[in-house]
Short mmCIF file of C-alpha atoms in Angstrom, two decimals:
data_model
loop_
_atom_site.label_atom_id
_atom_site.label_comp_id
_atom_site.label_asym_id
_atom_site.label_seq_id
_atom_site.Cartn_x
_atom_site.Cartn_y
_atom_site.Cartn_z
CA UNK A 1 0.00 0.00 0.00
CA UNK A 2 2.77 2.18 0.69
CA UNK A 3 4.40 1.37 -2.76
CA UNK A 4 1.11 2.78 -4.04
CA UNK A 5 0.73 6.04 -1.87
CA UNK A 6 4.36 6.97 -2.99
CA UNK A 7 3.88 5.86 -7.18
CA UNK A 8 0.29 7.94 -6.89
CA UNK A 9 2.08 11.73 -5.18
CA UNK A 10 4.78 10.92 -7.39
CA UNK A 11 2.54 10.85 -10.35
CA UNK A 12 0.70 13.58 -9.25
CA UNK A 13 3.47 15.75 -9.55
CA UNK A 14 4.64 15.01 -12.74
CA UNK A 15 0.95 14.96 -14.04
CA UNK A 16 1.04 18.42 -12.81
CA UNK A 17 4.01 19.40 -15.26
CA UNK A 18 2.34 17.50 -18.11
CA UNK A 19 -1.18 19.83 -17.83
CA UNK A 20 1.13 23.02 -17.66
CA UNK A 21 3.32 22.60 -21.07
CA UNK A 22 1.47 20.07 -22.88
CA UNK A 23 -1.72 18.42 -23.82
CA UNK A 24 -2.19 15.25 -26.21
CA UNK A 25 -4.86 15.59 -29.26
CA UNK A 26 -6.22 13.03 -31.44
CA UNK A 27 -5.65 14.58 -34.89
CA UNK A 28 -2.11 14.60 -36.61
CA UNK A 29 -2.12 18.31 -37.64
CA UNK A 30 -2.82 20.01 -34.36
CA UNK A 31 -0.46 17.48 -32.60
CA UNK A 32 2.37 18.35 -34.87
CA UNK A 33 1.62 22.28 -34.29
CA UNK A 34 1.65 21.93 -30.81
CA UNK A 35 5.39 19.67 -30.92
CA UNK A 36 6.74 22.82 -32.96
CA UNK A 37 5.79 25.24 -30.55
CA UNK A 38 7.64 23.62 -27.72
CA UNK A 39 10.48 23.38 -29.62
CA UNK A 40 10.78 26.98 -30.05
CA UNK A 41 10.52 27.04 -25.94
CA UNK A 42 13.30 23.74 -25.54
CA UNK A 43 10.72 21.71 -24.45
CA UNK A 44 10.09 19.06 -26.53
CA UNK A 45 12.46 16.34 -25.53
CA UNK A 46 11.48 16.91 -21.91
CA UNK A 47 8.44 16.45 -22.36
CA UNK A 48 8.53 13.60 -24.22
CA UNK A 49 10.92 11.77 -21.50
CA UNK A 50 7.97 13.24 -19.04
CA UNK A 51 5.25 11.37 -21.06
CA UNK A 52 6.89 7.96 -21.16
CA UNK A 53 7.57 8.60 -17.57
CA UNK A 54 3.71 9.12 -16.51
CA UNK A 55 2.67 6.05 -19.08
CA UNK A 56 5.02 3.94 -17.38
CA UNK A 57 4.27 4.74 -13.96
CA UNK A 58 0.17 5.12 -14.76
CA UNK A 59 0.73 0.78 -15.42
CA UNK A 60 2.56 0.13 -12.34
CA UNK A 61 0.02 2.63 -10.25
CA UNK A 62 -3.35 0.85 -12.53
CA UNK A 63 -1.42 -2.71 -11.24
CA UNK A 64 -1.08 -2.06 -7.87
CA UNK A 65 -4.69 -0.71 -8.05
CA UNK A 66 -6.20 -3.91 -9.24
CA UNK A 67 -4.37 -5.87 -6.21
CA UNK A 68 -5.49 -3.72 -3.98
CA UNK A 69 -9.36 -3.81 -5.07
CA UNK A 70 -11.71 -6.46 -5.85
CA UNK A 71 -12.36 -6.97 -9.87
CA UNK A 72 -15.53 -5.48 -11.22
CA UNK A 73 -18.22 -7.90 -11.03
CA UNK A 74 -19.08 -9.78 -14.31
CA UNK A 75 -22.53 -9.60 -15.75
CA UNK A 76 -24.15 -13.11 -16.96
CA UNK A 77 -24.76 -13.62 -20.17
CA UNK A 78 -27.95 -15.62 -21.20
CA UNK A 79 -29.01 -18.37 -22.23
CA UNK A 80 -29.87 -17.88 -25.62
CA UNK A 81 -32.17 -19.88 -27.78
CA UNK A 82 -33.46 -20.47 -31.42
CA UNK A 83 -36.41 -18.58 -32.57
CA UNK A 84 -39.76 -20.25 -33.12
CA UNK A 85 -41.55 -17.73 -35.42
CA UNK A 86 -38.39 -16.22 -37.51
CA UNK A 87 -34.99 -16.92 -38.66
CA UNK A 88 -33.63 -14.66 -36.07
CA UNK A 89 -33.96 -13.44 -32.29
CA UNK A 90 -32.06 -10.72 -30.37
CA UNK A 91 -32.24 -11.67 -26.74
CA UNK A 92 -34.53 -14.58 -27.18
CA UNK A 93 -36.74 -11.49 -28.22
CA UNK A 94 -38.42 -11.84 -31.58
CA UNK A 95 -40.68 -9.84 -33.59
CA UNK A 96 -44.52 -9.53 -32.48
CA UNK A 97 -44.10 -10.31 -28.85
CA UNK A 98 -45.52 -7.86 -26.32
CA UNK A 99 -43.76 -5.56 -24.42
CA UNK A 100 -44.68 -6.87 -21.40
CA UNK A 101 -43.43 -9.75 -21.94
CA UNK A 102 -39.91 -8.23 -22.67
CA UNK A 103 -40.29 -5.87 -19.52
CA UNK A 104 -41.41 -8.88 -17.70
CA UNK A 105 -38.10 -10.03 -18.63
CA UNK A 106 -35.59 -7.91 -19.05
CA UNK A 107 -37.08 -4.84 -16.53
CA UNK A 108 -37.77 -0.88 -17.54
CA UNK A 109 -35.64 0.14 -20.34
CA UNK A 110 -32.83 2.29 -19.41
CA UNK A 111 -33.65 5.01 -21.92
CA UNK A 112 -36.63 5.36 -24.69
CA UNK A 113 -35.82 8.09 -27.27
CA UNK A 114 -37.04 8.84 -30.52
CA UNK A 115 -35.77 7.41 -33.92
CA UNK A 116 -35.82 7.42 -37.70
CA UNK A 117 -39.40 5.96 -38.04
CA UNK A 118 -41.55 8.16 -36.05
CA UNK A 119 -41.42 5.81 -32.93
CA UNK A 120 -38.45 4.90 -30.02
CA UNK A 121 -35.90 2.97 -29.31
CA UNK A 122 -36.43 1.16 -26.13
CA UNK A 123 -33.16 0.38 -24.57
CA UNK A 124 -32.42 -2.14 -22.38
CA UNK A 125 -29.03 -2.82 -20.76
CA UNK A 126 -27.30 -3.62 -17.79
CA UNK A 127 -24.16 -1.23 -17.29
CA UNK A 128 -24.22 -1.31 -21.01
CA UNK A 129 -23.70 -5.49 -20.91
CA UNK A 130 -26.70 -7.19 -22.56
CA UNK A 131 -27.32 -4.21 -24.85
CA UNK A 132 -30.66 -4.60 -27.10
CA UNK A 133 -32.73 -2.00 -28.83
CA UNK A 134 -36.52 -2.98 -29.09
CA UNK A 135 -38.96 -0.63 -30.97
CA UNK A 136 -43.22 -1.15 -30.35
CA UNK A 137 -46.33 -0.61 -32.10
CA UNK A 138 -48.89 1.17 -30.85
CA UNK A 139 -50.29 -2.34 -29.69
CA UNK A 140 -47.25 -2.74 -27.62
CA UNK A 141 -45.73 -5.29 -29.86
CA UNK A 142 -42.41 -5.65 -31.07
CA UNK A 143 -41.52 -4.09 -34.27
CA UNK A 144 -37.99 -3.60 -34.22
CA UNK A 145 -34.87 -5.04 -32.72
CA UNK A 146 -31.23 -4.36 -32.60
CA UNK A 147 -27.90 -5.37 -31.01
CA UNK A 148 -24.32 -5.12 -31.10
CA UNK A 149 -23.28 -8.18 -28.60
CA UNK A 150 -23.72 -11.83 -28.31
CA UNK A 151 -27.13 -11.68 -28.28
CA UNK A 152 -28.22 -13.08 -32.06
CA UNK A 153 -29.71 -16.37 -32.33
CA UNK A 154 -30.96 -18.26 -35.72
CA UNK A 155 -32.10 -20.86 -37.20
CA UNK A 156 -29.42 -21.45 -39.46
CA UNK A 157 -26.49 -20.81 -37.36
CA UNK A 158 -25.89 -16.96 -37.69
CA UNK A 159 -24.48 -15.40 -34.99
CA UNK A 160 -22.36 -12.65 -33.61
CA UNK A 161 -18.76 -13.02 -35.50
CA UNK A 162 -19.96 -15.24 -38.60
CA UNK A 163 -18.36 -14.45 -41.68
CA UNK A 164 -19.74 -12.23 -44.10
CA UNK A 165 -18.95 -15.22 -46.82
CA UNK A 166 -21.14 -17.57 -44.57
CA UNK A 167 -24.06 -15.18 -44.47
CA UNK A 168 -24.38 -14.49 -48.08
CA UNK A 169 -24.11 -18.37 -48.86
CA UNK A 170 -26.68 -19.10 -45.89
CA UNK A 171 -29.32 -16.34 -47.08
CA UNK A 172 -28.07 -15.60 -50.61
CA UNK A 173 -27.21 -11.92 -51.89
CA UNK A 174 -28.56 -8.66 -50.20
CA UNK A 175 -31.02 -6.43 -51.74
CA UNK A 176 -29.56 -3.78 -53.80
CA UNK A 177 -32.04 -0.94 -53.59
CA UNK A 178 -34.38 0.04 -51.44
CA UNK A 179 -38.17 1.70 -52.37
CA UNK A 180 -38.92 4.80 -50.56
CA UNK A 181 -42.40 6.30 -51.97
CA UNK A 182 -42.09 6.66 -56.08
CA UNK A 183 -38.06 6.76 -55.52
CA UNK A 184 -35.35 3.34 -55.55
CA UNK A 185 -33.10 4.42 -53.51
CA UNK A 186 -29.85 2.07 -55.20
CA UNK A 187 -27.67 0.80 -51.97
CA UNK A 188 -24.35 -0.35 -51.82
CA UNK A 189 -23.27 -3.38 -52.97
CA UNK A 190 -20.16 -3.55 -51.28
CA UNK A 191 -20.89 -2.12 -48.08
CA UNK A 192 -19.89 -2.84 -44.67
CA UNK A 193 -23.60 -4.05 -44.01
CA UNK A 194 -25.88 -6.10 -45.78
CA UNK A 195 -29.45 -5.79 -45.92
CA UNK A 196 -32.22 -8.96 -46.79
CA UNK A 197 -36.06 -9.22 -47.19
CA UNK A 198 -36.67 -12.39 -44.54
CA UNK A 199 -39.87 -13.59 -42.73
CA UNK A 200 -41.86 -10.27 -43.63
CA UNK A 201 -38.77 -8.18 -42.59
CA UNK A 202 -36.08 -6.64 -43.11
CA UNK A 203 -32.89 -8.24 -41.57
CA UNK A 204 -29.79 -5.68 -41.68
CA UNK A 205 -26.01 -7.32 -41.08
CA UNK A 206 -23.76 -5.40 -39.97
CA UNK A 207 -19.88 -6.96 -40.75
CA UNK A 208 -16.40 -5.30 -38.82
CA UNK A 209 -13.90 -4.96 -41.72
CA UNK A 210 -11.31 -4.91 -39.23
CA UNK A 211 -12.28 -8.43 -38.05
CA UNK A 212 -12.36 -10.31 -40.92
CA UNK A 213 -15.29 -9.18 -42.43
CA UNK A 214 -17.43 -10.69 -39.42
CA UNK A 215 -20.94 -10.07 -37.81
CA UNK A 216 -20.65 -7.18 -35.73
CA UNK A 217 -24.49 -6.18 -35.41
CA UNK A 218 -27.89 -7.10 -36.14
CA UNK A 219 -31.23 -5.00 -36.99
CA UNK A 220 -34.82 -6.45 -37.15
CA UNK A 221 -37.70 -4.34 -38.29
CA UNK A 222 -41.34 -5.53 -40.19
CA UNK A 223 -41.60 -5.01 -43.53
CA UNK A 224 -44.14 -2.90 -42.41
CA UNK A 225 -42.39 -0.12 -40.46
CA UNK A 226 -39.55 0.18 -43.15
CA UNK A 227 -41.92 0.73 -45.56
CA UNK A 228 -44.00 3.08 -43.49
CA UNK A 229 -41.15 5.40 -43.79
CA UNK A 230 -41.20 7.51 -47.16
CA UNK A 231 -38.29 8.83 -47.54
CA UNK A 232 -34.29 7.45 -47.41
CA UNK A 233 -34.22 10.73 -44.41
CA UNK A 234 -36.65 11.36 -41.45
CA UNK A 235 -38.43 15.03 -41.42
CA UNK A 236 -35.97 16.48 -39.12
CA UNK A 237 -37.06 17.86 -35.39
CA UNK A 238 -36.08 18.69 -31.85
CA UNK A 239 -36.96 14.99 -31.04
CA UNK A 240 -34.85 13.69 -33.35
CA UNK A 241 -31.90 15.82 -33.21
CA UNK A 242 -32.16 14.67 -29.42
CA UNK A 243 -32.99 10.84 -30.10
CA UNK A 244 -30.03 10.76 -32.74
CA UNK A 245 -27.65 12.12 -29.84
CA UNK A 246 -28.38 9.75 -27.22
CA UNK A 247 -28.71 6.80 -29.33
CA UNK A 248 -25.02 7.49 -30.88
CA UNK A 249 -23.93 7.93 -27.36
CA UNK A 250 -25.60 4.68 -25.82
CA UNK A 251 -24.09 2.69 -28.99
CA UNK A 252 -20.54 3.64 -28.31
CA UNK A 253 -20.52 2.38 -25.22
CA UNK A 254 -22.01 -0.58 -25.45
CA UNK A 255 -18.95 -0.92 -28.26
CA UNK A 256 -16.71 0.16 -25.54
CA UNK A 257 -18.26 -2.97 -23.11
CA UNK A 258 -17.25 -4.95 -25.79
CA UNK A 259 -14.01 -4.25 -25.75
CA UNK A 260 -13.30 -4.08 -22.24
CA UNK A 261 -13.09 -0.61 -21.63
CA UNK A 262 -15.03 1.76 -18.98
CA UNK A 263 -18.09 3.61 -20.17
CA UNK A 264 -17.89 6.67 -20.78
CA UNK A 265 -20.05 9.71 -18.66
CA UNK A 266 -22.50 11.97 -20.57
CA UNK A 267 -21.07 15.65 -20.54
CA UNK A 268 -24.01 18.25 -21.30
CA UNK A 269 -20.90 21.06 -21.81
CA UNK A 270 -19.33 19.55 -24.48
CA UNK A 271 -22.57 18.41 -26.54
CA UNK A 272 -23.25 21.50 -26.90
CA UNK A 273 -20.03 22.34 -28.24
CA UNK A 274 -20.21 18.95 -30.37
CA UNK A 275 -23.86 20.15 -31.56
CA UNK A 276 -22.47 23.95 -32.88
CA UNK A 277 -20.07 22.16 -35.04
CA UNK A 278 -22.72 20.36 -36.76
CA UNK A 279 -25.18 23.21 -37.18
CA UNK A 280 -22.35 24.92 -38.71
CA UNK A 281 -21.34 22.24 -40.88
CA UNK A 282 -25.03 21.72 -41.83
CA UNK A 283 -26.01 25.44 -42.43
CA UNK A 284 -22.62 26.45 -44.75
CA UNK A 285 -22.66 22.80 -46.22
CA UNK A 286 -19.34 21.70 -45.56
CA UNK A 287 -17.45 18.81 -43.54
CA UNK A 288 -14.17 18.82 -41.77
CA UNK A 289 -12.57 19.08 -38.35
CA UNK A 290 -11.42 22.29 -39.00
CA UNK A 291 -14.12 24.85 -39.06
CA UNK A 292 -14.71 28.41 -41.84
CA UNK A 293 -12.99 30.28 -39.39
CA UNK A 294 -9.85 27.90 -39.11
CA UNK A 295 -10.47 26.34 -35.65
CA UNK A 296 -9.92 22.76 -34.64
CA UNK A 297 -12.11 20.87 -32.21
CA UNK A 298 -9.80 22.01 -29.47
CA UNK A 299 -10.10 25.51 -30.02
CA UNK A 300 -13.88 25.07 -30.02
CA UNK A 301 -13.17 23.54 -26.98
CA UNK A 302 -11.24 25.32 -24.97
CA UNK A 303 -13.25 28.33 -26.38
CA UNK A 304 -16.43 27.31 -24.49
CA UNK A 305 -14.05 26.53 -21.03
CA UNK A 306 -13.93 22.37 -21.50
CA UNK A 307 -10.44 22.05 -19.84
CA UNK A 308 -8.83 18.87 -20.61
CA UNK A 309 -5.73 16.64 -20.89
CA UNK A 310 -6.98 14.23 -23.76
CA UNK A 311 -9.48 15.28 -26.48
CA UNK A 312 -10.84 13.94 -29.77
CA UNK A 313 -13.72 14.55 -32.18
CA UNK A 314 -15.20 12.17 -34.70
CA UNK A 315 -17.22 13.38 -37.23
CA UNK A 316 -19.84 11.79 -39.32
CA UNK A 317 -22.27 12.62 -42.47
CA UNK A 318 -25.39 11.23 -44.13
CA UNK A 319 -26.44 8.03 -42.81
CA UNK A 320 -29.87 6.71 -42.44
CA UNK A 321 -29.11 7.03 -38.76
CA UNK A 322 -27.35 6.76 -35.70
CA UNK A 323 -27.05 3.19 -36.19
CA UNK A 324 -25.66 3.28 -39.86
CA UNK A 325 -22.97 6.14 -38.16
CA UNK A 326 -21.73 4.17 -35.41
CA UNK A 327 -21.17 1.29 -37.70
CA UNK A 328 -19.75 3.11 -40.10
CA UNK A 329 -17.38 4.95 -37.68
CA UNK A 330 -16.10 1.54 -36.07
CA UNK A 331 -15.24 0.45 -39.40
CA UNK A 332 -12.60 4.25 -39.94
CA UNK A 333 -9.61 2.96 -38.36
CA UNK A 334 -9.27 6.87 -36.96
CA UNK A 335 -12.83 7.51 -35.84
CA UNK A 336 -12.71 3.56 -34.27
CA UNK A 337 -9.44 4.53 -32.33
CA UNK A 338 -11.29 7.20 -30.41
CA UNK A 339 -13.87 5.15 -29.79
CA UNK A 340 -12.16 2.57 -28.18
CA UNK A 341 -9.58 4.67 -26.62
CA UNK A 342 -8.96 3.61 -23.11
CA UNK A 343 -8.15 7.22 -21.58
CA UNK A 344 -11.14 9.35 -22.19
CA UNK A 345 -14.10 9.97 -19.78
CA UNK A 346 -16.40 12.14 -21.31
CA UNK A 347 -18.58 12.35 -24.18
CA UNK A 348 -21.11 14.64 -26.05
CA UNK A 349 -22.50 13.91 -29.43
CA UNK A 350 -23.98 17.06 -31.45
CA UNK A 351 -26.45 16.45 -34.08
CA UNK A 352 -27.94 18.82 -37.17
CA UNK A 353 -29.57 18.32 -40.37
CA UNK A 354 -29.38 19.87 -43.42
CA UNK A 355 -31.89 21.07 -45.73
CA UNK A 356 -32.35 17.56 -47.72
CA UNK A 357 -32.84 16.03 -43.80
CA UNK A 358 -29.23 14.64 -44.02
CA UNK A 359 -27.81 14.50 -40.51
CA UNK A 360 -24.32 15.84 -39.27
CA UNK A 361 -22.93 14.08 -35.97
CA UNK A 362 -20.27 15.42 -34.22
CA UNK A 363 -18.61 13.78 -31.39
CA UNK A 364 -16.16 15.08 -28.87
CA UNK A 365 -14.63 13.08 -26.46
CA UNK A 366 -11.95 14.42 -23.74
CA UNK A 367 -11.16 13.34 -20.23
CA UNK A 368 -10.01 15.84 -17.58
#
């Protein structure tokens, strides 16, 4: 314990140098003008030696941490099962069953926000483990589904990290457009998801490119309540803009359960920050870090008083929604390294829509 008490003042005090003369980004450019400025002050080197110091001596403090407190308890996973009534469950959930049955089983949801088809999400999680997404009718039935952990069942073997080679030989190729209205909307045919017409629904794969081209997610919704929805983009509102937000910020970490990292905390600071970037982007129809009057994300930052030691904004354009984002951001080796970065704390995701209903997301990430 002593050994501890002496690594954590010692860090403290060389933390306390690191916060004065430097501060570590997440994107190349602004990292490489803040390494020439210390130069010009003879700084550089030091510093450098100072930041190997603290990582080393962060380990040994994080080591002696764990010995000296109990592991985080694990949370079960269940028993899953194959579906009766379709080719696929999420959560032994499948499509039709009441909500009261779900509730029954899986308790109140943890959050129920609005989405792309004029309804909610209903999430469900514990600490972000057993993450599902389960969408009603006005009957209370189950319309939609979603996941991105082992929580898929089939009937023909499909699961969480099958290969995208074994899905398209088990259910043969994906459509290749999708009808919105009068308009055929064409969709990628070699995309990072797949989408198929199956048991009266639509069944949407999700595949990580940096995994092999494997199963990374699953969404479930009725043929009914896709083709309710008239256009590729939602009508935008306040609701949505909101909905969007929390949904990108619930799916990130449940990513970051996945991989063994600590969820991150809701900061209502910097979604504002993260939410003036995308109005901007959205109003002056452009898309980049760096903003018409030349600032980074950490200027923006620091300009509305976030003080931090590690920041780092991912930015993303266009997709159907917050699902289709997050996906598409885990497979950007960049955005995915933010992501799953280990030291941040915080999070605020900023969402606006143009005047064609496409949405901007920002997120900012940082940790004190």
């Amino acid at each position: 314990m002593r050994r501890l008490f002496l690594l954590v003042i010692l860090l403290f005090g060389l933390n306390y140098l690191w916060n004065t003369y430097g501060k570590e980004v997440e994107i190349g450019a602004i990292a490489e003008d803040l390494n020439i400025q210390l130069d010009n002050f003879g700084l550089s080197e030091l510093l450098d030696d100072l930041a190997g110091s603290i990582g080393f001596l962060e380990e040994k403090v994080e080591e002696l941490a764990e010995e000296q407190l109990p592991s985080e308890l694990e949370v079960p996973s269940p028993d899953l099962v194959s579906p009766t009534n379709q080719m696929f469950s999420i959560y032994n959930i499948e499509l039709g069953e009441s909500k009261a049955d779900i509730e029954n089983m899986l308790g109140a949801p943890k959050r129920s926000e609005m989405n792309e088809y004029g309804t909610e999400w209903h999430t469900y999680h514990e600490n972000y483990h057993n993450f599902v997404k389960v969408m009603y009718n006005d009957q209370q039935q189950v319309i939609g589904l979603y996941t991105n952990q082992d929580l898929i069942s089939s009937t023909n073997g499909i699961k969480l990290n099958s290969l995208k080679q074994t899905v398209r030989d088990t259910l043969g190729q994906p459509i290749t457009r999708l009808q919105k209205g009068l308009v055929f909307y064409q969709l990628q045919e070699d995309s990072d998801y797949d989408m198929f017409e199956l048991d009266d629904s639509y069944v949407t794969i999700f595949y990580d490119v940096h995994e092999e081209n494997t199963v990374t997610a699953i969404q479930i919704l009725t043929e009914e309540v896709e083709n309710n929805k008239r256009s590729i983009y939602s009508e935008p509102s306040d609701a949505l803009k909101e909905g969007f937000e929390l949904q990108m910020f619930d799916l990130v970490n449940a990513t970051r359960v996945n991989h063994g990292l600590q969820v991150l905390s809701w900061d209502e600071h910097v979604m504002q920050t993260a939410r003036k970037h995308s109005s901007d982007m959205a109003v002056n129809n452009y898309f980049d870090h760096t903003n018409l009057q030349g600032e980074s994300p950490f200027d923006r930052m620091e300009e509305d008083g976030i003080r931090y030691t590690l920041a780092g904004e991912n930015l993303a354009y266009g997709q159907f929604s917050s699902i289709f984002a997050h996906e598409g951001l885990m497979n950007s080796l960049g955005h995915r390294k933010n992501i799953v970065k280990s030291g941040f704390e915080y999070l605020g995701v900023g969402v606006a829509f143009n005047e064609e209903a496409q949405p901007y997301y920002t997120q900012n990430y940082y940790a004190n």
